[in-house]
PDB file of C-alpha atoms in Angstrom:
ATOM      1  CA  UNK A   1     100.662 146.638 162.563  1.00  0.00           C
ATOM      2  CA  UNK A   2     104.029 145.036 162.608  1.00  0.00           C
ATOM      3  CA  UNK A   3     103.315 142.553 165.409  1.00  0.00           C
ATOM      4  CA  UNK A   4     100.002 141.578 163.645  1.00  0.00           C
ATOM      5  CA  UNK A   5     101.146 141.003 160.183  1.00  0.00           C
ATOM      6  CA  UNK A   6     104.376 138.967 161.692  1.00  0.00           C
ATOM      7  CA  UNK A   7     101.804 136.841 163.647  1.00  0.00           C
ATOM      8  CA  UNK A   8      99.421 136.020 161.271  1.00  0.00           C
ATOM      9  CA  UNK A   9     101.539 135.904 158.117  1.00  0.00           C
ATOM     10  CA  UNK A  10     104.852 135.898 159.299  1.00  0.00           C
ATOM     11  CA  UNK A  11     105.589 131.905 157.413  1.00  0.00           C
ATOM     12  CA  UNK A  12     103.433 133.271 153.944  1.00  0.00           C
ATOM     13  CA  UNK A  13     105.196 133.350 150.948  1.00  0.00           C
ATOM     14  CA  UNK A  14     105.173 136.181 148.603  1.00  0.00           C
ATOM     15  CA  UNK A  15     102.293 136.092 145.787  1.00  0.00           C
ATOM     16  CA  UNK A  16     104.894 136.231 142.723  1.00  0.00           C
ATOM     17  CA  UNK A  17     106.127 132.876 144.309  1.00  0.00           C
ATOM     18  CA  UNK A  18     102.916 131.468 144.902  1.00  0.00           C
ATOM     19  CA  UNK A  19     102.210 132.311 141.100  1.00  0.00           C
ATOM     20  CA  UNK A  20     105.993 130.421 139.854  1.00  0.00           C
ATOM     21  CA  UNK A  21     104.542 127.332 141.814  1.00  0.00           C
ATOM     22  CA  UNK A  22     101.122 127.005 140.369  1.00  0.00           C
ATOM     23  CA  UNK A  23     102.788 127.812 136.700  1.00  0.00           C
ATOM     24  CA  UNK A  24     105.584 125.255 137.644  1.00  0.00           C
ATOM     25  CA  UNK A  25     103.332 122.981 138.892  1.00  0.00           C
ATOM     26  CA  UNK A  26     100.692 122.734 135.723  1.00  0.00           C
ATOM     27  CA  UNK A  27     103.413 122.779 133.105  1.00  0.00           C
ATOM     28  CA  UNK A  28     105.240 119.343 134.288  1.00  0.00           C
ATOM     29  CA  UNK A  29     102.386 117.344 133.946  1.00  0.00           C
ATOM     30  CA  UNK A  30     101.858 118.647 130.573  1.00  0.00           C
ATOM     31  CA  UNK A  31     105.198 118.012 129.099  1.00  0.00           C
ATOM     32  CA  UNK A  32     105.122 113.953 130.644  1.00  0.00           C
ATOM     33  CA  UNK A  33     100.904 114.125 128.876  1.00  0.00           C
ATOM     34  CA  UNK A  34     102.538 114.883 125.555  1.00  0.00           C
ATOM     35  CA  UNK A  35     105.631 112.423 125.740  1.00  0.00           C
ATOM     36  CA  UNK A  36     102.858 109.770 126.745  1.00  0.00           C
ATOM     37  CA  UNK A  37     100.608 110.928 124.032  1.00  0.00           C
ATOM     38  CA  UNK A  38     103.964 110.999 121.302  1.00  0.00           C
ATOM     39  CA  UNK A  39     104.533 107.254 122.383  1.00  0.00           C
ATOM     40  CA  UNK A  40     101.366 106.078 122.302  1.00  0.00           C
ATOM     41  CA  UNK A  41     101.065 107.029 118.575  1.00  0.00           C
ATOM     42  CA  UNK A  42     103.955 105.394 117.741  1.00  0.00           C
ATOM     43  CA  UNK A  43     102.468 102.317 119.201  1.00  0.00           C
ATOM     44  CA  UNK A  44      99.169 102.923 117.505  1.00  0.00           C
ATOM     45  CA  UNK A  45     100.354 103.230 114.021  1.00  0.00           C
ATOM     46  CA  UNK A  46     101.149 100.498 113.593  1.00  0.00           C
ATOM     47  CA  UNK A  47      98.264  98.810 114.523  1.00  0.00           C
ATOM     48  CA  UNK A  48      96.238 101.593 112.477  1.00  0.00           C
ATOM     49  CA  UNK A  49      98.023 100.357 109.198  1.00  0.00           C
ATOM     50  CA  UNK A  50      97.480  96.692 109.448  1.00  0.00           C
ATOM     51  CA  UNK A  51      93.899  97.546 110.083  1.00  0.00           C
ATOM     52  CA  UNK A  52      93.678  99.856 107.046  1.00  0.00           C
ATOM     53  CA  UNK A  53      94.810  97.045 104.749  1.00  0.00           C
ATOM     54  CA  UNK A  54      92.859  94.421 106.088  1.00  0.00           C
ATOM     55  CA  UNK A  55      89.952  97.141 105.418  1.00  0.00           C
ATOM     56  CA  UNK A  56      91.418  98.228 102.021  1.00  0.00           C
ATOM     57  CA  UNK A  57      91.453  94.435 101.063  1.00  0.00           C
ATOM     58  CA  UNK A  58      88.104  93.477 102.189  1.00  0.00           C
ATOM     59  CA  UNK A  59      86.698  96.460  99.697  1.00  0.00           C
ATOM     60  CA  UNK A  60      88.950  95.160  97.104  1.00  0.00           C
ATOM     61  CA  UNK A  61      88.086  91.708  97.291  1.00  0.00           C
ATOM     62  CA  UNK A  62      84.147  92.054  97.526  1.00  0.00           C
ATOM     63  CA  UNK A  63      82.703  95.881  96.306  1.00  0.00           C
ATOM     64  CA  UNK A  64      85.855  97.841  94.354  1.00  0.00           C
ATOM     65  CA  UNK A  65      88.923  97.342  92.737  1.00  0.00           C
ATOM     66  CA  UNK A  66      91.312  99.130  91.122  1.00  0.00           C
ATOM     67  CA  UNK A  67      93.299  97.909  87.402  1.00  0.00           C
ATOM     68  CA  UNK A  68      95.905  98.954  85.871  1.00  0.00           C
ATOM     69  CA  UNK A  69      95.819  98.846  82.026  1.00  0.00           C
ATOM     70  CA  UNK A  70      98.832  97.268  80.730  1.00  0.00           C
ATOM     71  CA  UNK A  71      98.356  97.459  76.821  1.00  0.00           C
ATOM     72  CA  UNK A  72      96.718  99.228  73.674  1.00  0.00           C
ATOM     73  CA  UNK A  73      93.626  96.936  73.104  1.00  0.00           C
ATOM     74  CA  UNK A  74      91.225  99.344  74.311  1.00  0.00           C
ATOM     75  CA  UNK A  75      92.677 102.506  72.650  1.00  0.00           C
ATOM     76  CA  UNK A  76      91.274 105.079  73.030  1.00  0.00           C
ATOM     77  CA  UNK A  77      88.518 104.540  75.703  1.00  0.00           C
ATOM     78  CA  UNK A  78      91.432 103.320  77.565  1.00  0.00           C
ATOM     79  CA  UNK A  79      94.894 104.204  77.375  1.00  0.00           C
ATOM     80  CA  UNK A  80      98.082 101.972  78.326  1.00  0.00           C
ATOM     81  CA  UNK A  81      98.716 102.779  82.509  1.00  0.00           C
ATOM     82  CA  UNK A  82      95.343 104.496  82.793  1.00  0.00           C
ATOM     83  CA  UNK A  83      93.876 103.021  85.990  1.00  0.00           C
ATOM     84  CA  UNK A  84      90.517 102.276  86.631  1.00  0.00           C
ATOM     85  CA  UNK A  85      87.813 101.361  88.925  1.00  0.00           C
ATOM     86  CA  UNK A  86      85.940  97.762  88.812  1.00  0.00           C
ATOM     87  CA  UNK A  87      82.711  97.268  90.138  1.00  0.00           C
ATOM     88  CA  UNK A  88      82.953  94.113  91.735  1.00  0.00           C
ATOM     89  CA  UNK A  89      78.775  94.057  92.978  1.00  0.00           C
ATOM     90  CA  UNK A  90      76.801  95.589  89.926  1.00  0.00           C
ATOM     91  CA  UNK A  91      76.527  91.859  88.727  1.00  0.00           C
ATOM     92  CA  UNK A  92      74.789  90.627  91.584  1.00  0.00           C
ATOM     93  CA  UNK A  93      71.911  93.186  91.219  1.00  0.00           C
ATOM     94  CA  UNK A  94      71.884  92.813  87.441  1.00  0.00           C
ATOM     95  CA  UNK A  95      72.910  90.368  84.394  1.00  0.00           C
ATOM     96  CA  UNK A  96      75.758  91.420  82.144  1.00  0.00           C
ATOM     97  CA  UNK A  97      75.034  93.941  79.131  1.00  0.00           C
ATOM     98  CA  UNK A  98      76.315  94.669  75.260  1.00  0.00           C
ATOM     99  CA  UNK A  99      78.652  97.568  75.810  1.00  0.00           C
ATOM    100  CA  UNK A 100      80.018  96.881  79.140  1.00  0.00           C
ATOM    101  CA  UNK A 101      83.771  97.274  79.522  1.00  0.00           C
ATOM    102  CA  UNK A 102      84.914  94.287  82.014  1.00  0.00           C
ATOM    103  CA  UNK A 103      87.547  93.130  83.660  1.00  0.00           C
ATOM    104  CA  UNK A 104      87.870  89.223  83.701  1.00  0.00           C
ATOM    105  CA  UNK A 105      90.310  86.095  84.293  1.00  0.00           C
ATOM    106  CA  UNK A 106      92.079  84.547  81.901  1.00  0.00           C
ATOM    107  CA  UNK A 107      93.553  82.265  84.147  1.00  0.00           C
ATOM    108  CA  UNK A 108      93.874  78.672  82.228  1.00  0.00           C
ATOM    109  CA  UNK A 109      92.574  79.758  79.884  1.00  0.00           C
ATOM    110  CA  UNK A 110      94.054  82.769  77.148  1.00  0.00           C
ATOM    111  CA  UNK A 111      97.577  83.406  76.759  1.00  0.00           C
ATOM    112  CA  UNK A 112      98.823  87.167  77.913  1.00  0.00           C
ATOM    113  CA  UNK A 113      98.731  90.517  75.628  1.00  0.00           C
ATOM    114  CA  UNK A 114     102.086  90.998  77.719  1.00  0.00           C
ATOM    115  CA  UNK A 115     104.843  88.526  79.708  1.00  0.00           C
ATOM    116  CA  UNK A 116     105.828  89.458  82.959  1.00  0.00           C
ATOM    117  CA  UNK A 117     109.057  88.062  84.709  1.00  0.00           C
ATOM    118  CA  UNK A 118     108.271  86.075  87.520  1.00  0.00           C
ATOM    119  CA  UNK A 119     109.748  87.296  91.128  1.00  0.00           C
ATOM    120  CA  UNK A 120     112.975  86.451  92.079  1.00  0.00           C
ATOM    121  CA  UNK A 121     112.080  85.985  95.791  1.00  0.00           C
ATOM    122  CA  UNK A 122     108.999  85.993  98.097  1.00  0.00           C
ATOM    123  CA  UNK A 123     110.082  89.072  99.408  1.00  0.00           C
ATOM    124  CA  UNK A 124     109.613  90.423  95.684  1.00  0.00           C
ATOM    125  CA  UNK A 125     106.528  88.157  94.569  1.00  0.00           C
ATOM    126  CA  UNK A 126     104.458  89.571  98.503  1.00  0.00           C
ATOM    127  CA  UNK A 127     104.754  92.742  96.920  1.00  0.00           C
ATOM    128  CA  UNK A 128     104.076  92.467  93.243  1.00  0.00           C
ATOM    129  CA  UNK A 129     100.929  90.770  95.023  1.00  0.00           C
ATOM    130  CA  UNK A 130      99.850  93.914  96.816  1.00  0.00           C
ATOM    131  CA  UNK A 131     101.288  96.351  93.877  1.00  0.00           C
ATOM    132  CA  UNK A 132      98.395  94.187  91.455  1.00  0.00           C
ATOM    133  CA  UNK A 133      95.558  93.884  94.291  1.00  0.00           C
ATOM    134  CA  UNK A 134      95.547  97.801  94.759  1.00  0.00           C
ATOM    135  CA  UNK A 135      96.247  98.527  91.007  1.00  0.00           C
ATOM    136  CA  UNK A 136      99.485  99.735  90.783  1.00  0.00           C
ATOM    137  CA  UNK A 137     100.570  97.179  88.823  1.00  0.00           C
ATOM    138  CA  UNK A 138      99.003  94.707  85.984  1.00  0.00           C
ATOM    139  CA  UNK A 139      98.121  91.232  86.586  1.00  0.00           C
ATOM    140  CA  UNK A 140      99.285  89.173  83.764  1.00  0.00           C
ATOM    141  CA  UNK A 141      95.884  86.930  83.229  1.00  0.00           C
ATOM    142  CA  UNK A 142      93.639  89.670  84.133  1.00  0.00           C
ATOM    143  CA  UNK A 143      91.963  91.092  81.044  1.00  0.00           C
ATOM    144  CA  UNK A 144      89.622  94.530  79.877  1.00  0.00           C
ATOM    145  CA  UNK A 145      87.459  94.369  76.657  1.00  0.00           C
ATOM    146  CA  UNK A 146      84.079  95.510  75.857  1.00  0.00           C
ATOM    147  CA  UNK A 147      81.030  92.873  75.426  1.00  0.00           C
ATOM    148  CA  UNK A 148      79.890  92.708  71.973  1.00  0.00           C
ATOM    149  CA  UNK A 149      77.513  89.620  72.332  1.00  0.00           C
ATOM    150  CA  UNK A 150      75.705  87.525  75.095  1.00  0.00           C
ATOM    151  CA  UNK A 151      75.147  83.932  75.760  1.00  0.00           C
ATOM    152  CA  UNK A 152      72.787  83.363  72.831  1.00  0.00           C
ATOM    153  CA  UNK A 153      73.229  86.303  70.891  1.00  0.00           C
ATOM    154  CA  UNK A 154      74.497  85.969  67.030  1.00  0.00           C
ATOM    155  CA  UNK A 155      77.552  88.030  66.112  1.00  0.00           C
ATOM    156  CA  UNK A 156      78.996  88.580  63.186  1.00  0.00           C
ATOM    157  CA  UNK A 157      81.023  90.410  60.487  1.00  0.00           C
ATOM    158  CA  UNK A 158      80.748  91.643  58.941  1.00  0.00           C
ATOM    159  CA  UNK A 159      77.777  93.324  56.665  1.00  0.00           C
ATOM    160  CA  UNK A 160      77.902  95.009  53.018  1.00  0.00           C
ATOM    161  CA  UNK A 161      79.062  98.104  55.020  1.00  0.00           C
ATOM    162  CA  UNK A 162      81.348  96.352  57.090  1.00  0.00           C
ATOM    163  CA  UNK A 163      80.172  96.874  60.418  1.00  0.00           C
ATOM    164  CA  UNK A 164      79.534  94.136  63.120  1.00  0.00           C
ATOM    165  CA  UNK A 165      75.884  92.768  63.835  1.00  0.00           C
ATOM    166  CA  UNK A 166      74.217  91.371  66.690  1.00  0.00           C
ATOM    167  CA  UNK A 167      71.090  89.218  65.842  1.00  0.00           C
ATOM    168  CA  UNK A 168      71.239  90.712  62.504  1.00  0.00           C
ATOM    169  CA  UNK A 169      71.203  94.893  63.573  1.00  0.00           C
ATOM    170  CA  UNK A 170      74.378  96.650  62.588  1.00  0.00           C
ATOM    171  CA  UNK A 171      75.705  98.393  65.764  1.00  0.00           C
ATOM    172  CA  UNK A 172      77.621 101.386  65.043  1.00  0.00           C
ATOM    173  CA  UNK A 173      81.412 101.406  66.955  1.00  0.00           C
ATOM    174  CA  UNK A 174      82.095 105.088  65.825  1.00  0.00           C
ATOM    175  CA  UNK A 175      82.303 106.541  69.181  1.00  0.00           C
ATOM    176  CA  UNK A 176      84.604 103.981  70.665  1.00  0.00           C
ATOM    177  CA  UNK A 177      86.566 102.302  67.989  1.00  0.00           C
ATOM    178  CA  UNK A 178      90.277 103.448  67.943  1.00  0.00           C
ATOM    179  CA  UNK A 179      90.484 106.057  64.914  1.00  0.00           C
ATOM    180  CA  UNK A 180      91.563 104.281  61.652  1.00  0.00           C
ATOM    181  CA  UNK A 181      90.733 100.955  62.649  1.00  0.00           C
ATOM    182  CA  UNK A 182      87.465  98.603  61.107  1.00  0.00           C
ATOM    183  CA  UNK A 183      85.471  96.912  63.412  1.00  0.00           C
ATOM    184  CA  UNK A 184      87.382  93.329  62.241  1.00  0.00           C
ATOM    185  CA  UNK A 185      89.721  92.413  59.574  1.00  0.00           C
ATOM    186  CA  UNK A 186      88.756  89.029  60.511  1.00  0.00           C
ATOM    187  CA  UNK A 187      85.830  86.900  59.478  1.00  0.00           C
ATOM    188  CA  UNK A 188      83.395  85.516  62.291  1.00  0.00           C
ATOM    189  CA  UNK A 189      80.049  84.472  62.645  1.00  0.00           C
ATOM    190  CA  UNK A 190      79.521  82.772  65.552  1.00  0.00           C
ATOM    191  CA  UNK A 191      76.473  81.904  68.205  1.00  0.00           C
ATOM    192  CA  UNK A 192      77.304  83.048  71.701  1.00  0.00           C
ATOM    193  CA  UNK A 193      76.827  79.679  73.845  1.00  0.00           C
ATOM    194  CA  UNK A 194      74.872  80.681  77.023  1.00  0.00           C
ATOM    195  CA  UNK A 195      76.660  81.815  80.252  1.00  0.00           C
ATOM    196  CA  UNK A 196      79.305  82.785  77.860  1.00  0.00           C
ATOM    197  CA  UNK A 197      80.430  86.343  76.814  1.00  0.00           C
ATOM    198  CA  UNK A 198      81.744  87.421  72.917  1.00  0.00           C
ATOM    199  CA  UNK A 199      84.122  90.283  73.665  1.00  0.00           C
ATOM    200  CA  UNK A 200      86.794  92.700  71.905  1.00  0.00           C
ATOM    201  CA  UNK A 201      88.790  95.597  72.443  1.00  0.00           C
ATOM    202  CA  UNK A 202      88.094  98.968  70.966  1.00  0.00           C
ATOM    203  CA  UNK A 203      91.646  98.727  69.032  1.00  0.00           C
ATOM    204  CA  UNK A 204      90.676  96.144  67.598  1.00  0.00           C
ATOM    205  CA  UNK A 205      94.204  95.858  65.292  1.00  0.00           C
ATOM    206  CA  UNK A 206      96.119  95.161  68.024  1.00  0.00           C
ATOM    207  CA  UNK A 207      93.130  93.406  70.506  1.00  0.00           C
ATOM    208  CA  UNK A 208      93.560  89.615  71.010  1.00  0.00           C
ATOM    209  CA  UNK A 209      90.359  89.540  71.993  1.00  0.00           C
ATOM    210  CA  UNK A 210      87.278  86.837  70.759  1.00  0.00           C
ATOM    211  CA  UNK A 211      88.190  86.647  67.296  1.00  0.00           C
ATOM    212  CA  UNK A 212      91.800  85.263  68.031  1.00  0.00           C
ATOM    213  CA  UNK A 213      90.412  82.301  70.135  1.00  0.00           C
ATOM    214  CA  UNK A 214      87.884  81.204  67.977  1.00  0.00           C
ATOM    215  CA  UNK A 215      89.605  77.897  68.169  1.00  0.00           C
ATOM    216  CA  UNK A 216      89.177  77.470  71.858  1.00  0.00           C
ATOM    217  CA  UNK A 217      86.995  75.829  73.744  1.00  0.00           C
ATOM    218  CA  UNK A 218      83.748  78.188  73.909  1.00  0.00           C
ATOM    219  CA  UNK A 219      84.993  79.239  70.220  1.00  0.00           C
ATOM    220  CA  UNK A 220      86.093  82.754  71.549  1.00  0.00           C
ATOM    221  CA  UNK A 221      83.767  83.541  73.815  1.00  0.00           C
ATOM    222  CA  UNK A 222      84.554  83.744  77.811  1.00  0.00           C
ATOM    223  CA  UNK A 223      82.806  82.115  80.896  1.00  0.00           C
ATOM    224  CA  UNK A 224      80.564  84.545  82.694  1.00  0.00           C
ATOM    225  CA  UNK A 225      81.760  83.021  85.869  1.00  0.00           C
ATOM    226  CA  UNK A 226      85.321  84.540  84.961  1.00  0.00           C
ATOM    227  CA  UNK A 227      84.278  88.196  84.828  1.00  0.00           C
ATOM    228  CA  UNK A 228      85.235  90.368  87.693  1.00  0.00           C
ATOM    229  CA  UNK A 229      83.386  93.184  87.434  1.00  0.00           C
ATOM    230  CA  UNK A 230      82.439  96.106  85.652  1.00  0.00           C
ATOM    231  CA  UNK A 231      85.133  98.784  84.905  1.00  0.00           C
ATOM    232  CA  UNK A 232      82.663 101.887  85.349  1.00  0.00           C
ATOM    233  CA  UNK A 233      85.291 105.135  85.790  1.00  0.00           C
ATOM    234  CA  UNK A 234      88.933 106.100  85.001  1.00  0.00           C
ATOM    235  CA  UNK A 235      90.763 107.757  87.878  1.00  0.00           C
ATOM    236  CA  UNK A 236      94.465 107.880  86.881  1.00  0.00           C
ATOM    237  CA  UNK A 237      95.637 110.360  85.214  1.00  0.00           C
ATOM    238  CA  UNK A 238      93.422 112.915  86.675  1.00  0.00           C
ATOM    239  CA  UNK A 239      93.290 114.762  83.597  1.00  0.00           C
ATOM    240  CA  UNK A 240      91.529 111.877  82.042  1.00  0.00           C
ATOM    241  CA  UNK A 241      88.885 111.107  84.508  1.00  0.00           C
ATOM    242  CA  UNK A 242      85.497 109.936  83.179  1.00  0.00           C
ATOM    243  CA  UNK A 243      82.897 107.488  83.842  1.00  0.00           C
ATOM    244  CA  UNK A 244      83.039 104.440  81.157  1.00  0.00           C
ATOM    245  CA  UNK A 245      79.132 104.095  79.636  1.00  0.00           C
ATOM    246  CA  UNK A 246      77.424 102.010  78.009  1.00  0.00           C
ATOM    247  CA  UNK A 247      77.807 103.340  73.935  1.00  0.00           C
ATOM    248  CA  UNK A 248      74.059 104.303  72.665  1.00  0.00           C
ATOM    249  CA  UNK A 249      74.189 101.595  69.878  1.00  0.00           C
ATOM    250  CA  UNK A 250      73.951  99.211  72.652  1.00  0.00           C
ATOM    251  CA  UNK A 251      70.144 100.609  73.544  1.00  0.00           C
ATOM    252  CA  UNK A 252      68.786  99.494  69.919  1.00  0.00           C
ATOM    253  CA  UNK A 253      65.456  97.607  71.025  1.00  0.00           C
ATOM    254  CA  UNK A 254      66.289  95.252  67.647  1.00  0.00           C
ATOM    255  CA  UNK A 255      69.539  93.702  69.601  1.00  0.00           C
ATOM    256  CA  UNK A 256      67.098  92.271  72.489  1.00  0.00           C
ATOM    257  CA  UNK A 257      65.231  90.125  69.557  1.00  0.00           C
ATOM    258  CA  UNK A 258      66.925  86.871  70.323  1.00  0.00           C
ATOM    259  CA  UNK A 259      69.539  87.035  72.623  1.00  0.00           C
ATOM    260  CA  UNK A 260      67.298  89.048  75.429  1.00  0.00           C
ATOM    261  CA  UNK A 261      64.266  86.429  75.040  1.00  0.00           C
ATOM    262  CA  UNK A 262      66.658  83.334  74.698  1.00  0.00           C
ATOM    263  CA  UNK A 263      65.055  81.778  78.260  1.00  0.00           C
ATOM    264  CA  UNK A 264      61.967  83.206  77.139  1.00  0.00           C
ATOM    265  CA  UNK A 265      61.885  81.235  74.205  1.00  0.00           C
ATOM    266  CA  UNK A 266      63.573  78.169  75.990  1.00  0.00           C
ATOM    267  CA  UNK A 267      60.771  78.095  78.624  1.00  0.00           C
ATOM    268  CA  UNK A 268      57.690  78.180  75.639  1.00  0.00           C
ATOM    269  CA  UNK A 269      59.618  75.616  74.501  1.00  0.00           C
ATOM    270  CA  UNK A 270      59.471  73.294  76.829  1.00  0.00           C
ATOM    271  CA  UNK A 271      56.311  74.123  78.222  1.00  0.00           C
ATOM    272  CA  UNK A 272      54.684  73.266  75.297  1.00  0.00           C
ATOM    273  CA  UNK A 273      55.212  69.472  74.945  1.00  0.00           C
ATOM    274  CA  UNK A 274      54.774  69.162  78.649  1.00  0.00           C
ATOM    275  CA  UNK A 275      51.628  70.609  78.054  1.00  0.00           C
ATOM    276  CA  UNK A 276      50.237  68.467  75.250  1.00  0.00           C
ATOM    277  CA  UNK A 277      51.433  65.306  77.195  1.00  0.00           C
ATOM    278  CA  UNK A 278      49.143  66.168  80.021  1.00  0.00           C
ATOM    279  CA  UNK A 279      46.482  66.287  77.429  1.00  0.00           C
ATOM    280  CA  UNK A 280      47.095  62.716  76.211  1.00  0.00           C
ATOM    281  CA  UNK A 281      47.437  61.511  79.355  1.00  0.00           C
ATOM    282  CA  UNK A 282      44.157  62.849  80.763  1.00  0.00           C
ATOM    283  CA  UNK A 283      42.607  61.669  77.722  1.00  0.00           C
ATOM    284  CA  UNK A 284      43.171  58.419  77.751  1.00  0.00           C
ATOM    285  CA  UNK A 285      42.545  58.323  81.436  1.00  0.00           C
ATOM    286  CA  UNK A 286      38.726  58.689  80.381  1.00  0.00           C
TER     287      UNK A 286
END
């Protein structure tokens, strides 16, 4: 037995060590996989980031943005640092409405609600860039008020009950206007040119809004081509989350009399004359 285990297994190792080997073995390669893996993250990230903003501003730029609301004028649908979402594509798919709360450019054009102090260095102004794309903080000629009138639309207050009309229908501001506060304490009556928007804010003592440009070219009213987007949901503070819609008042069938059929109208109009021309000319062709 002795002679036969020495000569066939005399130079074999015990099992236990055979075991420590394999263990030894495996685990090695594991630790240098996870060192690689470690480092390779590092080197990823930041990669990862860049591509995340380039992402995050490509969404900002063309579907969503977020704003930062840097006054009172639209107390108390909106409250000074709310934040809120901006619908950057809802105007492609459809035209602008009475009641819509939008963001738009003021940019040569009204003079701030609020001053802001201009960066001391670039290092400051690259960052007070990204701080306003991502709505952290506010952009000083970017402005939030509701649309009261459309291009062609007549506005004015105010009525024997003081309220604001819109081709002649009263629209009742209850449910938005700050508490306290009448729809103006200023006189207008004005005829919104087209591709032009009349617009105020819901706190409408402190809003300098349509009625305190009426001396500007467009007398108050804002290029559509300067609107952003649509601000259609709060999402800072949490507690005040809520989707922004369009009041009821704005669904009276009476406001659509004039300012809805406007290229209706405009189209009869011209049609007509063409029409008798052809007439003429036919007729004296014979």
């Amino acid at each position: 037995m002795t002679s036969e285990s020495q000569e066939h297994g005399a130079a074999r190792r015990p099992v236990e060590d055979e075991v420590d080997v394999v263990a030894e073995e495996t685990q090695k390669p594991a630790k240098g996989g996870k060192k690689e893996k470690k480092g390779s993250f590092w080197k990823e990230l930041p990669v990862l980031v860049v591509v995340a903003l380039v992402l995050a501003l490509i969404i900002k730029t063309f579907v969503v943005q977020a704003f930062y609301i840097p006054s009172e004028s639209m107390e108390n649908t909106l409250l000074k640092n709310d934040r809120v979402l901006v619908n950057k594509l809802v105007y492609h798919t459809r035209d602008i409405e009475r009641g819509d709360v939008v963001v738009f450019s003021g940019v040569d054009s009204w003079d701030g609600e609020f001053q802001l102090e201009e960066p001391s260095n670039p290092v400051a102004a690259f960052f007070r860039w990204v701080g306003t794309a991502f709505g952290i903080v506010p952009g000083e000629k970017d402005y939030i008020k509701r649309v009261i009138g459309v291009g062609g639309d007549h506005v004015k207050c105010c009525d024997s009950k003081g309220r604001i009309t819109v081709n002649g229908t009263p629209i009742d501001e209850e449910s938005y206007l700050y508490p306290g506060n009448v729809p103006s304490d200023k006189f207008f009556d004005v005829t919104v040119p087209p591709e032009r928007l009349w617009v105020m804010g819901d706190h409408r003592s402190v809003s300098l809004d349509s009625r305190s440009h009426t001396g500007d070219s467009g007398g108050g009213s804002i290029p559509v081509s300067q609107v952003i987007g649509r601000a259609f949901v709060i999402v800072w503070p949490f507690d005040r989350a809520s989707v922004l819609d369009i009041p009821d008042t704005f669904g009276q069938p009476a406001l659509q009399a004039l300012g809805g059929s406007v290229p209706l109208v405009a189209g009869f109009g011209l049609a007509v004359p063409l029409v008798l021309v052809r007439r003429r000319w036919l007729r004296r062709r014979r």
